[in-house]
Amino acid sequence: MVTRGNNKRTIYLDDRDRAFFCWTVTRIAKKYGWTVLAYCLMENHYHLLISVGDKGLAGGMCELNSGYAQMFNARHGRVNHLFGKRYWNRRIKTDASLWNVVRYIVQNPRAAGSAKTLDGYRWSSYSATIGLACADIALARDEVLRFYGRVQETAIETFRVFCSASAL
């Protein structure tokens, strides 16, 4: 799922904003039974790949976006909408689609010129998935890696190679 800033404006002004957003995602995910498989916070939007629990998606997204926007506006002396249109999402039906969505999410900073390497961007799940950093959002790392292999070292290497390749 993706949510973009109103008029493509910045939605994080500093790392404190990003950290609060990550904490909020983790809290909402726990409350609504979501499993976070991948994420990336960009300057004017964010990506979340989640498995939705029994409590659904809409209520959690409303709580996530409105709660973060209220904090952001209060902290930065702003009013009105932080986010543009409603979040957008699609159901992933195949393992191949899941692989491609994960790759798209973690490649976003490199494609935007924010990082030269996938592990060079702080606010993505990539480094946590390959074991180089702690995740900022409660991440189902082992669940993600199972899609890439049964043995963790092999799964990490397969994940690295796949994510480094250009999307078709």
Short mmCIF file of C-alpha atoms in Angstrom, two decimals:
data_model
loop_
_atom_site.label_atom_id
_atom_site.label_comp_id
_atom_site.label_asym_id
_atom_site.label_seq_id
_atom_site.Cartn_x
_atom_site.Cartn_y
_atom_site.Cartn_z
CA MET A 1 0.00 0.00 0.00
CA VAL A 2 1.09 3.55 -0.66
CA THR A 3 0.14 6.90 0.82
CA ARG A 4 1.49 10.13 -0.62
CA GLY A 5 1.74 13.64 0.79
CA ASN A 6 -0.84 16.19 -0.29
CA ASN A 7 0.35 17.74 -3.57
CA LYS A 8 3.38 15.40 -3.29
CA ARG A 9 4.68 17.44 -0.35
CA THR A 10 7.14 16.19 2.23
CA ILE A 11 5.59 14.10 5.00
CA TYR A 12 8.72 13.72 7.15
CA LEU A 13 10.84 16.74 8.03
CA ASP A 14 13.38 14.88 10.15
CA ASP A 15 14.28 11.52 11.66
CA ARG A 16 12.10 12.21 14.70
CA ASP A 17 9.07 12.30 12.36
CA ARG A 18 10.19 9.07 10.71
CA ALA A 19 10.76 7.35 14.06
CA PHE A 20 7.32 8.40 15.30
CA PHE A 21 5.75 7.12 12.07
CA CYS A 22 7.53 3.76 12.46
CA TRP A 23 6.42 3.48 16.09
CA THR A 24 2.86 4.26 14.99
CA VAL A 25 2.92 1.60 12.26
CA THR A 26 4.17 -0.98 14.76
CA ARG A 27 1.44 -0.05 17.26
CA ILE A 28 -1.33 -0.13 14.62
CA ALA A 29 -0.03 -3.40 13.14
CA LYS A 30 -0.19 -5.05 16.55
CA LYS A 31 -3.65 -3.65 17.28
CA TYR A 32 -5.10 -4.73 13.91
CA GLY A 33 -3.21 -8.01 13.52
CA TRP A 34 -1.15 -6.91 10.51
CA THR A 35 2.13 -8.55 9.57
CA VAL A 36 4.62 -6.13 8.01
CA LEU A 37 6.68 -7.79 5.27
CA ALA A 38 8.42 -4.75 3.76
CA TYR A 39 8.41 -0.99 4.13
CA CYS A 40 10.05 2.14 2.84
CA LEU A 41 9.66 5.73 3.98
CA MET A 42 10.39 8.23 1.22
CA GLU A 43 10.35 12.02 1.47
CA ASN A 44 6.77 12.46 0.24
CA HIS A 45 5.23 8.99 0.52
CA TYR A 46 5.56 5.62 2.15
CA HIS A 47 5.16 1.99 1.10
CA LEU A 48 3.95 -0.81 3.35
CA LEU A 49 3.64 -4.44 2.33
CA ILE A 50 1.43 -6.06 4.93
CA SER A 51 -0.55 -9.19 5.47
CA VAL A 52 -3.88 -7.99 6.84
CA GLY A 53 -5.33 -9.66 9.93
CA ASP A 54 -8.94 -10.36 10.90
CA LYS A 55 -9.56 -6.74 11.91
CA GLY A 56 -9.07 -5.55 8.36
CA LEU A 57 -7.27 -2.69 6.71
CA ALA A 58 -9.45 0.43 6.55
CA GLY A 59 -9.74 1.18 10.28
CA GLY A 60 -6.03 0.74 10.84
CA MET A 61 -5.11 2.92 7.88
CA CYS A 62 -7.44 5.65 9.09
CA GLU A 63 -5.88 5.49 12.54
CA LEU A 64 -2.33 5.39 11.13
CA ASN A 65 -2.66 8.29 8.71
CA SER A 66 -4.82 10.54 10.87
CA GLY A 67 -2.75 9.92 14.00
CA TYR A 68 0.53 10.61 12.24
CA ALA A 69 -0.88 13.70 10.47
CA GLN A 70 -2.16 15.14 13.76
CA MET A 71 1.23 14.68 15.41
CA PHE A 72 3.06 16.11 12.39
CA ASN A 73 0.81 19.17 12.21
CA ALA A 74 1.05 19.84 15.94
CA ARG A 75 4.81 19.41 16.00
CA HIS A 76 5.44 21.62 12.98
CA GLY A 77 2.75 24.25 13.52
CA ARG A 78 0.75 23.22 10.47
CA VAL A 79 -2.94 22.87 9.72
CA ASN A 80 -5.00 21.00 7.11
CA HIS A 81 -4.27 17.80 5.25
CA LEU A 82 -0.85 16.17 5.32
CA PHE A 83 -1.80 13.32 3.00
CA GLY A 84 -3.39 13.66 -0.41
CA LYS A 85 -5.93 11.17 -1.62
CA ARG A 86 -6.75 7.98 0.22
CA TYR A 87 -4.09 5.29 0.40
CA TRP A 88 -4.05 2.85 -2.48
CA ASN A 89 -3.43 -0.83 -2.34
CA ARG A 90 -3.83 -4.09 -4.21
CA ARG A 91 -4.08 -7.71 -3.21
CA ILE A 92 -1.04 -9.82 -4.05
CA LYS A 93 -2.11 -13.18 -5.42
CA THR A 94 1.11 -15.00 -6.33
CA ASP A 95 4.57 -15.53 -4.88
CA ALA A 96 6.06 -13.95 -8.01
CA SER A 97 3.99 -10.81 -7.42
CA LEU A 98 5.11 -10.72 -3.80
CA TRP A 99 8.77 -10.95 -4.84
CA ASN A 100 8.32 -8.11 -7.30
CA VAL A 101 6.48 -5.88 -4.82
CA VAL A 102 9.19 -6.39 -2.20
CA ARG A 103 11.85 -5.55 -4.80
CA TYR A 104 9.95 -2.47 -5.94
CA ILE A 105 9.61 -1.22 -2.35
CA VAL A 106 13.26 -1.67 -1.38
CA GLN A 107 14.52 -0.27 -4.70
CA ASN A 108 12.46 2.92 -4.30
CA PRO A 109 15.24 4.99 -2.64
CA ARG A 110 17.80 4.00 -5.28
CA ALA A 111 15.37 4.75 -8.10
CA ALA A 112 14.67 8.17 -6.58
CA GLY A 113 18.39 8.92 -6.20
CA SER A 114 18.23 8.87 -2.39
CA ALA A 115 20.76 6.04 -2.11
CA LYS A 116 23.36 4.39 -4.32
CA THR A 117 22.97 0.99 -2.70
CA LEU A 118 19.93 -0.77 -1.27
CA ASP A 119 21.54 -1.09 2.15
CA GLY A 120 22.54 2.58 2.07
CA TYR A 121 19.07 3.87 2.86
CA ARG A 122 18.14 4.04 6.54
CA TRP A 123 14.33 4.01 6.29
CA SER A 124 13.76 0.82 4.32
CA SER A 125 13.27 -2.77 5.47
CA TYR A 126 16.07 -4.02 3.19
CA SER A 127 18.98 -3.82 5.68
CA ALA A 128 16.90 -5.42 8.42
CA THR A 129 15.80 -8.23 6.11
CA ILE A 130 19.40 -9.14 5.26
CA GLY A 131 20.48 -8.81 8.89
CA LEU A 132 22.60 -5.64 8.71
CA ALA A 133 20.34 -3.48 10.91
CA CYS A 134 17.43 -3.61 13.29
CA ALA A 135 14.04 -2.92 11.76
CA ASP A 136 12.41 0.39 12.59
CA ILE A 137 8.98 -1.20 12.16
CA ALA A 138 8.14 -4.63 13.61
CA LEU A 139 9.10 -6.69 10.57
CA ALA A 140 8.27 -10.33 9.84
CA ARG A 141 11.81 -10.91 8.58
CA ASP A 142 11.77 -14.70 8.85
CA GLU A 143 8.43 -14.89 7.07
CA VAL A 144 9.79 -12.80 4.20
CA LEU A 145 12.99 -14.83 3.93
CA ARG A 146 11.00 -18.10 3.76
CA PHE A 147 9.82 -17.00 0.32
CA TYR A 148 13.46 -16.98 -0.82
CA GLY A 149 14.70 -20.25 0.66
CA ARG A 150 14.57 -22.69 3.57
CA VAL A 151 18.10 -22.09 4.82
CA GLN A 152 18.49 -18.54 6.14
CA GLU A 153 21.91 -17.83 4.59
CA THR A 154 20.72 -19.03 1.19
CA ALA A 155 17.46 -17.09 1.51
CA ILE A 156 19.34 -13.89 2.35
CA GLU A 157 21.63 -14.30 -0.65
CA THR A 158 18.70 -15.06 -2.97
CA PHE A 159 16.86 -12.03 -1.58
CA ARG A 160 19.94 -9.78 -2.09
CA VAL A 161 20.48 -10.92 -5.67
CA PHE A 162 16.81 -10.66 -6.59
CA CYS A 163 16.38 -7.20 -5.04
CA SER A 164 19.57 -5.90 -6.65
CA ALA A 165 18.42 -6.85 -10.14
CA SER A 166 16.42 -4.43 -12.23
CA ALA A 167 12.72 -5.14 -12.34
CA LEU A 168 11.54 -6.63 -15.62
#
